[in-house]
Amino acid sequence: MPFSKDTSAGYLANHMARLFANGLARRIAPLGLAPAQFMTLLELWAEDGLTQAALVERLDVEQATMANTLARMQRDGLIERRAHETDRRARCIFLTDKARRIEAPAIAAAEAQNAAALAGLSAEEQADLIGLMRQVVATMRREG
Amino acid sequence: MPFSKDTSAGYLANHMARLFANGLARRIAPLGLAPAQFMTLLELWAEDGLTQAALVERLDVEQATMANTLARMQRDGLIERRAHETDRRARCIFLTDKARRIEAPAIAAAEAQNAAALAGLSAEEQADLIGLMRQVVATMRREG
DNA sequence: TAGGGTTGAATAGCAGGCTATGCAAGCGCA
DNA sequence: TGCGCTTGCATAGCCTGCTATTCAACCCTA
């Protein structure tokens, strides 16, 4: 049986993620946000004042990736960095008022994108898909 | 109900695709390949001599993205470009011997990555996941 | 046939992913 | 106390995505 991109989980995952990212980018662009910035803000809206290392751990990206994303967010006035109280190497990340103000519309945009993407599936199928993706993510995180 | 990254289809799709890409990258790096080059080769192994526009259509990426990927593949000795027989704007993409020789090991690497990622799922669950992803891709492609 | 719209491709510039390095600060133990 | 390992972060350089722009070639129609 020949390898087919239409039945390859990896290929489909890549294609699906690109379409999700494009759709989200379009919806949050009016807020001055890009997708990775939104992901980072999700964590900071839940808990402000995290260090870069904490964000790296929660979002499962490399430290250098997060450093670059945070630099763009600071440039765009979404975050401030303040000295850590006890560890002079670390800098804590705090939201600006601007970042706090766009929480509701940004989350609404992400929910709209998810809804549009899943519109062809029943509620049960949507839950199945999410459950299966979580399992696959867990498997790949485990085996490095 | 708060928005949670652990139940957001878009977030999970992004995370899963990154893990797939990292795993594939590791497995095909010894062949001198990167993931997007592998995707492009999949089309060219099936049909040699395509134009850039044909590849763009089949892989659903932007023309500029494909132009850059092809430039790197040419630099790495995987493809040659020859003049189109009747259209002087177009250049046809042909595989080099080097690219033909790595077909089998590259496909084996991709199959190994898929198998590793889906190892925690039953055969039925694997088929469900692939079917659901295809539906989501189809929905998002339709609505632009 | 001349002009104008369309199409194939390259290029610039940016976001976001990665590895590899480098450095400063913290920590731990002889 | 001091040396060395670890940890937090920044930077450089690469690949892969995107939009926007440009240019040449093609094609159609007035």
Coordinates of C-alpha atoms (C1' of nucleotides) in Angstrom, one line a residue:
Chain A
M1 CA 0.0 0.0 0.0
P2 CA 1.5 3.3 -1.0
F3 CA 2.0 6.1 1.5
S4 CA -0.8 8.6 1.0
K5 CA -0.9 12.0 2.4
D6 CA -4.7 11.8 2.7
T7 CA -4.5 9.0 5.2
S8 CA -1.3 10.1 7.0
A9 CA -2.1 11.3 10.5
G10 CA 1.0 13.6 10.5
Y11 CA 0.1 15.1 7.2
L12 CA -3.5 15.8 8.2
A13 CA -2.4 17.2 11.6
N14 CA -0.1 19.6 9.8
H15 CA -2.7 20.7 7.3
M16 CA -5.4 21.0 9.9
A17 CA -3.1 23.1 12.2
R18 CA -2.2 25.4 9.3
L19 CA -5.9 26.0 8.5
F20 CA -6.7 26.6 12.2
A21 CA -3.8 29.1 12.5
N22 CA -4.8 31.0 9.4
G23 CA -8.4 31.3 10.5
L24 CA -7.4 32.4 14.0
A25 CA -4.9 34.8 12.7
R26 CA -7.5 36.4 10.5
R27 CA -9.9 36.7 13.4
I28 CA -7.5 38.2 16.0
A29 CA -5.5 40.4 13.6
P30 CA -8.0 43.3 14.3
L31 CA -7.0 43.1 18.0
G32 CA -3.3 43.4 17.1
L33 CA -2.6 39.8 18.0
A34 CA -0.9 36.9 16.3
P35 CA -1.6 33.3 17.2
A36 CA 1.4 32.6 19.4
Q37 CA 0.8 35.8 21.3
F38 CA -2.8 34.7 21.9
M39 CA -1.6 31.3 23.3
T40 CA 0.8 33.1 25.6
L41 CA -1.9 35.5 26.8
L42 CA -4.2 32.6 27.6
E43 CA -1.7 31.6 30.3
L44 CA -1.1 35.1 31.5
W45 CA -4.8 35.9 31.7
A46 CA -5.2 32.9 34.0
E47 CA -2.1 33.8 36.1
D48 CA -0.1 37.0 35.8
G49 CA 3.5 37.4 36.8
L50 CA 4.8 34.1 35.5
T51 CA 8.5 33.7 34.6
Q52 CA 9.6 32.9 31.1
A53 CA 10.5 29.4 32.3
A54 CA 7.0 28.8 33.6
L55 CA 5.4 29.8 30.3
V56 CA 7.8 27.5 28.4
E57 CA 6.7 24.6 30.6
R58 CA 3.0 25.3 30.3
L59 CA 3.0 25.9 26.5
D60 CA 5.5 23.2 25.6
V61 CA 7.6 25.3 23.3
E62 CA 11.4 25.8 23.4
Q63 CA 12.8 28.5 25.6
A64 CA 14.2 30.4 22.6
T65 CA 10.8 30.4 20.9
M66 CA 9.2 31.9 24.0
A67 CA 11.9 34.5 24.4
N68 CA 11.2 35.7 20.8
T69 CA 7.4 35.7 21.3
L70 CA 7.7 37.7 24.5
A71 CA 10.0 40.2 22.8
R72 CA 7.4 40.8 20.2
M73 CA 4.7 41.1 22.8
Q74 CA 6.7 43.6 24.8
R75 CA 7.4 45.6 21.6
D76 CA 3.6 45.6 20.9
G77 CA 2.8 46.8 24.4
L78 CA 1.1 43.6 25.7
I79 CA 3.5 42.8 28.5
E80 CA 6.0 44.3 30.9
R81 CA 8.9 42.5 32.5
R82 CA 9.8 43.2 36.1
A83 CA 12.7 41.9 38.2
H84 CA 12.0 38.7 40.1
E85 CA 11.9 39.4 43.8
T86 CA 14.5 36.9 44.8
D87 CA 16.2 35.5 41.7
R88 CA 18.2 38.1 39.8
R89 CA 18.4 36.0 36.7
A90 CA 14.6 35.8 36.2
R91 CA 12.2 38.4 35.0
C92 CA 8.5 38.2 35.7
I93 CA 6.0 38.8 32.9
F94 CA 3.0 41.1 33.7
L95 CA 0.1 42.0 31.5
T96 CA -0.5 45.6 30.4
D97 CA -4.0 47.1 30.6
K98 CA -4.1 46.8 26.8
A99 CA -3.6 43.1 27.1
R100 CA -6.3 42.8 29.8
R101 CA -8.8 44.7 27.7
I102 CA -8.6 42.3 24.7
E103 CA -9.2 39.2 26.7
A104 CA -12.9 38.8 26.0
P105 CA -12.9 39.6 22.3
A106 CA -9.8 37.4 21.7
I107 CA -11.4 34.4 23.4
A108 CA -14.6 35.0 21.5
A109 CA -12.5 35.0 18.2
A110 CA -10.9 31.7 19.2
E111 CA -14.2 30.1 20.1
A112 CA -15.7 31.3 16.8
Q113 CA -12.7 29.7 14.9
N114 CA -13.2 26.4 16.7
A115 CA -16.9 26.5 16.1
A116 CA -16.4 27.2 12.4
A117 CA -13.8 24.4 12.0
L118 CA -16.0 21.8 13.8
A119 CA -19.3 22.9 12.2
G120 CA -19.5 19.7 10.1
L121 CA -19.2 17.4 13.1
S122 CA -21.9 16.3 15.7
A123 CA -21.3 17.1 19.3
E124 CA -20.2 13.6 19.9
E125 CA -17.8 13.6 17.0
Q126 CA -16.3 16.9 18.3
A127 CA -15.8 15.4 21.7
D128 CA -14.2 12.3 20.1
L129 CA -11.8 14.3 18.0
I130 CA -10.7 16.3 21.0
G131 CA -10.2 13.2 23.1
L132 CA -8.3 11.4 20.4
M133 CA -6.0 14.4 19.8
R134 CA -5.3 14.6 23.5
Q135 CA -4.3 11.0 23.6
V136 CA -2.0 11.5 20.6
V137 CA -0.4 14.5 22.2
A138 CA 0.1 12.6 25.4
T139 CA 1.7 9.7 23.6
M140 CA 4.2 11.9 21.7
R141 CA 5.1 14.0 24.7
R142 CA 5.9 10.8 26.6
E143 CA 8.2 9.3 24.1
G144 CA 10.1 12.5 23.4
Chain B
M1 CA -17.2 28.1 31.1
P2 CA -13.7 29.4 30.7
F3 CA -11.8 28.9 27.5
S4 CA -9.4 26.0 28.1
K5 CA -6.4 25.1 25.9
D6 CA -6.9 21.5 26.8
T7 CA -10.3 21.3 25.2
S8 CA -9.7 23.7 22.3
A9 CA -9.5 21.9 19.0
G10 CA -7.3 24.6 17.5
Y11 CA -4.9 24.5 20.4
L12 CA -4.7 20.8 20.3
A13 CA -4.2 20.7 16.5
N14 CA -1.3 23.1 16.8
H15 CA 0.3 21.2 19.6
M16 CA -0.2 17.8 17.9
A17 CA 1.2 19.2 14.6
R18 CA 4.3 20.5 16.3
L19 CA 5.0 17.2 18.0
F20 CA 4.5 15.4 14.6
A21 CA 6.8 17.8 12.8
N22 CA 9.5 17.5 15.5
G23 CA 9.3 13.7 15.4
L24 CA 9.4 13.6 11.6
A25 CA 12.2 16.1 11.5
R26 CA 14.3 14.0 13.8
R27 CA 13.7 10.8 11.7
I28 CA 14.4 12.3 8.3
A29 CA 17.3 14.6 9.3
P30 CA 19.8 11.8 8.6
L31 CA 18.5 11.7 5.0
G32 CA 19.2 15.4 4.6
L33 CA 15.5 16.2 4.5
A34 CA 13.3 18.7 6.3
P35 CA 9.5 18.2 6.8
A36 CA 8.3 20.5 4.0
Q37 CA 10.8 19.1 1.6
F38 CA 9.4 15.6 2.4
M39 CA 5.9 16.7 1.7
T40 CA 6.9 18.2 -1.6
L41 CA 8.8 15.0 -2.5
L42 CA 5.7 12.9 -1.8
E43 CA 4.0 14.7 -4.7
L44 CA 7.1 14.5 -7.0
W45 CA 7.7 10.8 -6.3
A46 CA 4.1 10.2 -7.5
E47 CA 4.5 12.5 -10.5
D48 CA 7.7 14.1 -11.7
G49 CA 7.9 17.2 -13.8
L50 CA 5.1 19.2 -12.1
T51 CA 5.1 23.0 -12.2
Q52 CA 5.4 25.1 -9.1
A53 CA 1.7 26.1 -9.5
A54 CA 0.7 22.4 -9.6
L55 CA 2.6 21.7 -6.3
V56 CA 1.0 24.8 -4.7
E57 CA -2.5 23.4 -5.6
R58 CA -1.8 19.9 -4.4
L59 CA -0.1 20.8 -1.1
D60 CA -2.4 23.8 -0.2
V61 CA 0.3 26.2 0.7
E62 CA 0.9 29.7 -0.7
Q63 CA 2.9 30.2 -3.8
A64 CA 5.7 32.1 -2.0
T65 CA 6.0 29.3 0.5
M66 CA 6.5 26.7 -2.2
A67 CA 9.0 29.0 -4.1
N68 CA 11.2 29.1 -1.0
T69 CA 10.9 25.4 -0.3
L70 CA 11.8 24.6 -3.9
A71 CA 14.8 27.0 -3.7
R72 CA 16.1 25.1 -0.6
M73 CA 15.5 21.7 -2.4
Q74 CA 17.4 22.9 -5.4
R75 CA 20.3 24.2 -3.2
D76 CA 20.4 20.7 -1.6
G77 CA 20.5 18.9 -4.9
L78 CA 17.0 17.3 -4.6
I79 CA 15.4 18.9 -7.7
E80 CA 16.2 20.5 -11.0
R81 CA 14.1 23.0 -12.8
R82 CA 13.8 22.8 -16.6
A83 CA 12.0 25.1 -19.0
H84 CA 8.4 24.3 -19.7
E85 CA 7.8 23.1 -23.2
T86 CA 5.2 25.6 -24.2
D87 CA 4.9 28.2 -21.4
R88 CA 8.0 30.3 -21.0
R89 CA 6.9 31.6 -17.6
A90 CA 6.8 28.2 -16.1
R91 CA 9.6 25.9 -15.0
C92 CA 9.0 22.2 -14.5
I93 CA 10.4 20.5 -11.4
F94 CA 12.3 17.2 -11.8
L95 CA 13.7 14.9 -9.2
T96 CA 17.5 14.2 -9.1
D97 CA 18.8 10.7 -8.6
K98 CA 19.6 11.7 -5.0
A99 CA 15.9 12.5 -4.4
R100 CA 14.8 9.2 -5.9
R101 CA 17.2 7.1 -3.9
I102 CA 15.8 8.4 -0.5
E103 CA 12.2 7.6 -1.3
A104 CA 11.9 4.3 0.5
P105 CA 13.8 5.3 3.7
A106 CA 12.0 8.6 3.9
I107 CA 8.6 7.0 3.6
A108 CA 9.6 4.4 6.2
A109 CA 10.5 7.2 8.6
A110 CA 7.1 8.9 8.1
E111 CA 5.3 5.7 8.7
A112 CA 7.3 5.1 11.8
Q113 CA 6.4 8.5 13.1
N114 CA 2.7 8.0 12.4
A115 CA 2.9 4.6 14.1
A116 CA 4.6 6.0 17.2
A117 CA 2.1 8.8 17.5
L118 CA -0.9 6.6 17.2
A119 CA 0.5 3.8 19.3
G120 CA -2.0 4.5 22.1
L121 CA -5.0 4.2 19.9
S122 CA -6.9 1.1 18.7
A123 CA -7.1 0.5 14.9
E124 CA -10.7 1.8 15.1
E125 CA -9.7 4.9 17.0
Q126 CA -6.9 5.6 14.5
A127 CA -9.4 5.4 11.6
D128 CA -11.9 7.6 13.5
L129 CA -9.2 10.3 14.1
I130 CA -8.1 10.3 10.5
G131 CA -11.7 10.5 9.3
L132 CA -12.5 13.4 11.7
M133 CA -9.4 15.3 10.8
R134 CA -10.3 15.0 7.1
Q135 CA -13.7 16.4 7.7
V136 CA -12.4 19.3 9.7
V137 CA -9.8 20.1 6.9
A138 CA -12.6 19.9 4.3
T139 CA -14.8 22.3 6.3
M140 CA -12.1 24.9 6.8
R141 CA -10.9 24.7 3.2
R142 CA -14.5 25.3 2.0
E143 CA -15.2 28.4 4.1
G144 CA -11.9 30.0 3.2
Chain C
dT1 C1' -2.9 44.3 -33.5
dA2 C1' -2.7 46.7 -29.5
dG3 C1' -4.1 47.0 -25.0
dG4 C1' -5.5 45.0 -20.7
dG5 C1' -6.5 41.5 -17.6
dT6 C1' -4.6 37.0 -15.9
dT7 C1' -1.2 33.9 -14.6
dG8 C1' 3.6 31.8 -13.2
dA9 C1' 7.2 32.8 -10.4
dA10 C1' 10.6 35.5 -7.5
dT11 C1' 11.5 38.5 -3.7
dA12 C1' 11.0 41.2 0.6
dG13 C1' 9.6 41.2 5.2
dC14 C1' 7.4 39.2 9.1
dA15 C1' 5.7 35.4 12.7
dG16 C1' 6.9 31.4 15.0
dG17 C1' 9.0 27.0 15.3
dC18 C1' 13.7 24.7 16.1
dT19 C1' 18.9 23.8 17.6
dA20 C1' 23.1 25.6 19.4
dT21 C1' 25.7 29.0 22.0
dG22 C1' 26.9 32.1 25.5
dC23 C1' 26.6 34.4 29.8
dA24 C1' 25.3 35.7 34.4
dA25 C1' 23.4 34.2 38.6
dG26 C1' 22.2 30.7 41.8
dC27 C1' 23.4 26.5 44.3
dG28 C1' 26.0 22.8 46.5
dC29 C1' 29.6 20.7 48.4
dA30 C1' 34.5 19.8 49.4
Chain D
dT1 C1' 35.4 30.0 50.7
dG2 C1' 35.7 28.7 46.2
dC3 C1' 35.0 25.8 42.3
dG4 C1' 31.9 23.6 39.3
dC5 C1' 27.3 22.3 37.9
dT6 C1' 22.7 24.0 36.9
dT7 C1' 19.3 27.3 35.7
dG8 C1' 17.2 31.6 33.4
dC9 C1' 17.5 34.1 29.6
dA10 C1' 19.2 36.2 25.1
dT11 C1' 21.0 35.7 20.5
dA12 C1' 22.2 33.8 16.0
dG13 C1' 20.9 31.1 12.3
dC14 C1' 17.8 28.0 10.0
dC15 C1' 13.1 26.2 8.1
dT16 C1' 8.3 26.9 7.0
dG17 C1' 4.4 29.5 7.0
dC18 C1' 2.1 34.1 5.6
dT19 C1' 1.0 38.7 2.8
dA20 C1' 2.3 42.1 -0.5
dT21 C1' 4.8 43.4 -4.4
dT22 C1' 6.9 43.0 -8.9
dC23 C1' 7.8 41.4 -13.4
dA24 C1' 7.4 38.8 -17.5
dA25 C1' 4.7 36.0 -20.4
dC26 C1' 0.3 34.7 -21.9
dC27 C1' -4.4 35.3 -23.7
dC28 C1' -8.4 37.5 -25.1
dT29 C1' -11.1 40.9 -27.1
dA30 C1' -12.2 45.5 -28.9

